[in-house]
XYZ file of N, CA and C in Angstrom:
429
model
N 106.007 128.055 93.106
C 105.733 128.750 94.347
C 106.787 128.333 95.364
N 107.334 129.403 95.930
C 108.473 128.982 96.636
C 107.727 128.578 98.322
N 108.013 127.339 98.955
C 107.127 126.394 99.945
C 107.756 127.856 101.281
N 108.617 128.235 101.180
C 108.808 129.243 102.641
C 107.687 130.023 102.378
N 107.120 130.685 101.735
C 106.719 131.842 101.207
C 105.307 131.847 101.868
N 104.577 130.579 102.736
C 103.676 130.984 103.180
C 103.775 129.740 104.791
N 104.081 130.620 105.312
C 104.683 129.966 106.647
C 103.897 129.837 107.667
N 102.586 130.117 107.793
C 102.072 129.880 108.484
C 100.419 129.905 108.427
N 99.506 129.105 109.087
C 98.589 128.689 108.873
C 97.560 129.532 108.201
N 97.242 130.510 108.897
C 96.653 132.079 108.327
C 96.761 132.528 106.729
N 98.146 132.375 106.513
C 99.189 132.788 104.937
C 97.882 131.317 104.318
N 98.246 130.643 104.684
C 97.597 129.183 103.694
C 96.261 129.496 103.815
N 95.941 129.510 104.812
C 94.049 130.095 104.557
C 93.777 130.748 103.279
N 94.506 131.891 103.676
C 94.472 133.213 102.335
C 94.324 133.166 100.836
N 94.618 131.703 100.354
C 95.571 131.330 99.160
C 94.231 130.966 98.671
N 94.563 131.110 97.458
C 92.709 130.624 96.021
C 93.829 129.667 96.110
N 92.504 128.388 95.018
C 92.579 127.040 94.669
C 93.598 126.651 94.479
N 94.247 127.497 93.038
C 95.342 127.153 92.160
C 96.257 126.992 93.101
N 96.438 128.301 94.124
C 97.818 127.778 95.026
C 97.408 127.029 96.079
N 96.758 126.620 96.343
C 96.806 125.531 97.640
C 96.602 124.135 96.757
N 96.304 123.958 95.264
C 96.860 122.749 94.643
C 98.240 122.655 94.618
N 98.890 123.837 94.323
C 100.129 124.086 93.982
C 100.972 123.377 95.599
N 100.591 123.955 96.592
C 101.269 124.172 97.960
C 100.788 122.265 98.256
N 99.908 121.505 97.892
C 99.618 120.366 98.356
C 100.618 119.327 97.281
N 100.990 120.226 96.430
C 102.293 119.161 95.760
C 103.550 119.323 95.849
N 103.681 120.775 96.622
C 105.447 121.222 96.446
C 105.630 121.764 97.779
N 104.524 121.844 98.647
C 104.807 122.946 99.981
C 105.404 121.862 101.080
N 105.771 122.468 101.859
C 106.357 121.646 103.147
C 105.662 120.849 103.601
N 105.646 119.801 104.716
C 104.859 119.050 104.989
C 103.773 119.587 105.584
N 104.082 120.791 106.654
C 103.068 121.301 107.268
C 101.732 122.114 106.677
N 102.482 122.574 105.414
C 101.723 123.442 104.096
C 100.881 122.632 103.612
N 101.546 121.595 102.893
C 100.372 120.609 102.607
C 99.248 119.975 103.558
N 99.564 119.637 104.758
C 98.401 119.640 105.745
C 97.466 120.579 105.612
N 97.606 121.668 105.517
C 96.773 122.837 105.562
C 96.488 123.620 104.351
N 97.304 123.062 103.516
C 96.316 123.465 102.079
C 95.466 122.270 101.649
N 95.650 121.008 102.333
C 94.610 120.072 102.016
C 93.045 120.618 102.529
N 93.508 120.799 103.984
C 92.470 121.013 104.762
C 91.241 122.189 103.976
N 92.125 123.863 103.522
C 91.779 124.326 103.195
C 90.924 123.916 102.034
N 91.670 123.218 101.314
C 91.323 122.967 99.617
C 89.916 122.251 99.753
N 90.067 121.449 100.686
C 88.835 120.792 101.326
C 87.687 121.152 101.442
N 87.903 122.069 102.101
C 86.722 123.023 102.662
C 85.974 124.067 101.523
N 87.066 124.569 100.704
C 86.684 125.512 99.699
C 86.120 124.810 98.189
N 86.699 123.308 97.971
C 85.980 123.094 97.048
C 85.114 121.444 97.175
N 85.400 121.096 98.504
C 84.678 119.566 98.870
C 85.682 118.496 98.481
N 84.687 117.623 97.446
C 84.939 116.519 96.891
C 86.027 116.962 95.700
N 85.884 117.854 95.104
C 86.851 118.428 93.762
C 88.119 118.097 94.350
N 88.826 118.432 95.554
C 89.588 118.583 96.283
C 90.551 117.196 95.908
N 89.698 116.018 95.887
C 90.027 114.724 96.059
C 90.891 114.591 94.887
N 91.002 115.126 94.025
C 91.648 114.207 92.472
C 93.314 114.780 93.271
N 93.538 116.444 93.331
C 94.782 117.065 93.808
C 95.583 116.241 94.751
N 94.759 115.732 95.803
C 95.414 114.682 96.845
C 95.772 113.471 96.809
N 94.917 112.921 95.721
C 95.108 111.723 94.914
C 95.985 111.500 93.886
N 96.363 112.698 93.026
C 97.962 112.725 92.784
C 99.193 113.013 93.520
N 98.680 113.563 94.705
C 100.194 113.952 95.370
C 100.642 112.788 96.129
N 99.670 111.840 96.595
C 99.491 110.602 97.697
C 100.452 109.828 96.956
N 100.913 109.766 95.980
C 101.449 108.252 95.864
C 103.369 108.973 95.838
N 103.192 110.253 95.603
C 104.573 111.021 95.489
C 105.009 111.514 96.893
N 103.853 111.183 98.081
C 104.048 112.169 99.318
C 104.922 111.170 100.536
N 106.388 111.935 100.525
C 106.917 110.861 101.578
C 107.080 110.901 103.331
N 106.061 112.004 103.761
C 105.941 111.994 104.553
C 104.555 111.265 105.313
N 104.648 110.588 106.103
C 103.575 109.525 106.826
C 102.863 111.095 107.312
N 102.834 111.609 107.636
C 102.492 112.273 108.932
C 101.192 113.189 107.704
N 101.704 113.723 106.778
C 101.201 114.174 105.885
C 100.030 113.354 104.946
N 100.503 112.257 104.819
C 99.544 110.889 104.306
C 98.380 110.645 105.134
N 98.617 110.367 106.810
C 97.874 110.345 107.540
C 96.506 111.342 107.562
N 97.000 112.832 107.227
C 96.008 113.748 107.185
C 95.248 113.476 106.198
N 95.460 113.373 105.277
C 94.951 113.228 103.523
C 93.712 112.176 103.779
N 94.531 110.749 104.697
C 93.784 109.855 104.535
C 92.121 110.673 105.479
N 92.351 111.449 106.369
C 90.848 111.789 106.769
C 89.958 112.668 105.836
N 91.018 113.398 105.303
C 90.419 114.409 104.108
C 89.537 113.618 103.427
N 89.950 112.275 102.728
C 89.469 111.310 101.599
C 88.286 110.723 102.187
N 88.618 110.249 103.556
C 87.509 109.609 103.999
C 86.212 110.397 103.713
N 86.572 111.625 104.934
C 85.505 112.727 104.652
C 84.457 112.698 103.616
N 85.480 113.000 102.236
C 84.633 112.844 100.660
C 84.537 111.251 100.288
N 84.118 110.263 101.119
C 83.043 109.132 100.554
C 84.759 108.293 100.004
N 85.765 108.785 99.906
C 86.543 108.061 99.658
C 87.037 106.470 100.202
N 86.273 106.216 100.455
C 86.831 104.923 101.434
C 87.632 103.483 100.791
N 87.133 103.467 99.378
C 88.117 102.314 98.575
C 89.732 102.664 98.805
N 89.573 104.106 98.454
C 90.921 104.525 98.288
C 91.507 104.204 100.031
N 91.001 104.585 100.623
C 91.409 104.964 102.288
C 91.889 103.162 102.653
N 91.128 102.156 101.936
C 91.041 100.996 102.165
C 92.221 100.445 102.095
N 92.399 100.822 100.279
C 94.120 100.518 99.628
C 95.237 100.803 101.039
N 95.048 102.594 101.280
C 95.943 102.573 102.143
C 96.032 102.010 103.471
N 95.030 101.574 103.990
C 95.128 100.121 105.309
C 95.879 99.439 104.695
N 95.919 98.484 103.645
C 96.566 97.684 103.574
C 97.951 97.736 102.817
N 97.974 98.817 102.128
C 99.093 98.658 101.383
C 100.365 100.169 102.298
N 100.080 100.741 102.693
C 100.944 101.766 102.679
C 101.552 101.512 104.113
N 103.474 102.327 103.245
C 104.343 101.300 104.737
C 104.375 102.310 105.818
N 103.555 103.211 105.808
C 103.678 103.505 107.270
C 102.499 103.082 107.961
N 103.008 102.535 109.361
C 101.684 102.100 110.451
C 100.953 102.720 111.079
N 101.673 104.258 110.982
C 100.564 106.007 111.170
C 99.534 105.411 110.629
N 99.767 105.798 108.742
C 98.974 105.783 107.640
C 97.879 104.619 107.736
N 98.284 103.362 107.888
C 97.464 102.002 108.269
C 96.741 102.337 109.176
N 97.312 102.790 110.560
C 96.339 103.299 111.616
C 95.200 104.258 111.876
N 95.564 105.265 110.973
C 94.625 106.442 110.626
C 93.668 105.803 109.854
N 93.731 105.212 108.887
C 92.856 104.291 107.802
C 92.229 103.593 108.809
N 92.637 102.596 109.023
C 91.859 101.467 110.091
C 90.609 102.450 110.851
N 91.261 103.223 111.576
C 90.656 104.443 112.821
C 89.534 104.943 112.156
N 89.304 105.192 110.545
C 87.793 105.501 110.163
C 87.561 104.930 109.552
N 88.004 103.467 108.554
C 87.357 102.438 107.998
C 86.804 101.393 109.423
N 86.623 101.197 110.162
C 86.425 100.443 111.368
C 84.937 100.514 111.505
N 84.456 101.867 111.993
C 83.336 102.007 112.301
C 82.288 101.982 111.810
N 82.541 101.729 110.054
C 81.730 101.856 108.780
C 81.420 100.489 108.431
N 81.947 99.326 109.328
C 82.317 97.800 109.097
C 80.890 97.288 108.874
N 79.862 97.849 109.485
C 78.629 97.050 109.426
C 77.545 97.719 108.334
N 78.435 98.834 107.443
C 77.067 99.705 106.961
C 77.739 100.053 105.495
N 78.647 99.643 105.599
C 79.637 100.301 103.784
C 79.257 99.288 103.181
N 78.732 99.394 101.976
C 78.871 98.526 100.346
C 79.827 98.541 99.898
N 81.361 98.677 100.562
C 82.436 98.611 99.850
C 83.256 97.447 99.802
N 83.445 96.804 99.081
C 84.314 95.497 98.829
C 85.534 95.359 99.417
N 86.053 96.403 99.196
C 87.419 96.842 99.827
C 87.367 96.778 100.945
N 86.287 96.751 102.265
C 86.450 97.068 103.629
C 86.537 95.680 104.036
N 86.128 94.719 103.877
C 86.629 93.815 104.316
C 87.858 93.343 104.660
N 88.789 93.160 103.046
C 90.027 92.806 103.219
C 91.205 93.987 103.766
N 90.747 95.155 103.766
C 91.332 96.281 104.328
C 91.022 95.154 106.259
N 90.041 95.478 106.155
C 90.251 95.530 107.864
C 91.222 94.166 108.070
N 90.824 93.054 107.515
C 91.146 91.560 107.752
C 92.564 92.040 107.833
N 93.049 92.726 106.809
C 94.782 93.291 106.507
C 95.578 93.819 108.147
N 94.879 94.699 108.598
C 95.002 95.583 109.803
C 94.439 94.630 110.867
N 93.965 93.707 111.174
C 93.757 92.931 112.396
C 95.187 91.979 111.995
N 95.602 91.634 111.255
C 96.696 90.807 111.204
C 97.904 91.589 111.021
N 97.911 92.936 110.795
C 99.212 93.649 110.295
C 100.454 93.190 111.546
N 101.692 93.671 111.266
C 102.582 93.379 111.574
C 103.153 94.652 112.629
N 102.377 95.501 112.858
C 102.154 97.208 113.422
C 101.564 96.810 115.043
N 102.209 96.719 116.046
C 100.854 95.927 116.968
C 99.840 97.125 117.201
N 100.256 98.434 116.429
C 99.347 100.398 117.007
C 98.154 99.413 115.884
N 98.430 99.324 114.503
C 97.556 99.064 113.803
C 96.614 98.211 114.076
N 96.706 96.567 114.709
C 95.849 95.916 115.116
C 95.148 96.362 116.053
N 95.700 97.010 116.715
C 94.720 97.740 117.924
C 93.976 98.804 117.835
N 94.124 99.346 117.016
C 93.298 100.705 116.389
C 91.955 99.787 115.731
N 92.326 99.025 115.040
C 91.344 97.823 113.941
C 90.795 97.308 115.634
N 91.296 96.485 116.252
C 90.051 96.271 117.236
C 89.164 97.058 117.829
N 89.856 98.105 118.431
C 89.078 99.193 119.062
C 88.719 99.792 118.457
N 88.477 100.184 117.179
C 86.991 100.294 116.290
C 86.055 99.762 115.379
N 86.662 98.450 116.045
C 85.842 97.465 115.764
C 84.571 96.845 116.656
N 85.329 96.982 118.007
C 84.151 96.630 118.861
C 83.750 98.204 119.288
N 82.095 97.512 120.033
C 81.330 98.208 120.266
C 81.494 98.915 121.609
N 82.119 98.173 122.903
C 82.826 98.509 123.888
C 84.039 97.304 124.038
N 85.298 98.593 123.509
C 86.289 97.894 123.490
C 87.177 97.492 125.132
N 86.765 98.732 125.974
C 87.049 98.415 127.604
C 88.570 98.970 127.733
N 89.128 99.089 128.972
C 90.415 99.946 129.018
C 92.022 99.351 128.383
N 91.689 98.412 128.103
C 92.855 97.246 128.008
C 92.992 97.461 127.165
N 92.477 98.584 126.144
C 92.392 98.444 124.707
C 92.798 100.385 124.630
């Protein structure tokens, strides 16, 4: 599928499954935003495996960042966890942190711990601060 060929948000709406899997592995960055979104919506959780292969091939942060809310969305949060701590952009860490944070007192996930512990110490000062301020309950303006 050639990635010009659907240029704008509307065009990507339009598209069945096959091509908005297709467009979330080969389309532009902006395509893939919005065939995630779509893919999302039209098939849920199914959605998750397509994004979960393109994530480790996808070199745009900005694009990663989106995915990571998509995942959350579908209960994904181990995965969302990995990327707090491991992935080198501090977008990606930050977006992660920003909805693993608030789940700190109520997830059974193993992973949320050392995810957050990762992001209060990261080396990002956006990231530690995203990890505090959804961490506390009133974080106040300074934050």
């Amino acid at each position: 599928m050639e990635a010009g060929a659907h240029a704008d948000y509307d065009a990507v709406m339009a598209l069945d499954e096959e091509s908005l899997r297709d467009l979330v592995r080969d389309g532009l960055p902006s395509q893939k935003v919005w065939a995630a979104w779509r893919l999302a919506l039209l098939v849920g959780p199914q959605a998750d495996a397509a994004l979960t292969a393109a994530l480790a091939d996808e070199p745009t942060a900005g694009v990663r960042a989106h995915w990571v809310i998509v995942l959350f969305s579908h209960g994904e949060s181990d995965l969302v966890a990995v990327l707090a701590r491991h992935d080198p952009s501090p977008l990606v860490r930050e977006t992660a942190a920003r909805y693993l944070a608030p789940t700190a007192g109520r997830s059974s996930s193993v992973a949320l711990g050392p995810a957050l512990a990762a992001c209060l110490t990261d080396a990002a000062p956006r990231v530690r601060q995203t990890a505090v301020r959804y961490l506390s309950a009133d974080p106040g303006p300074e934050l």
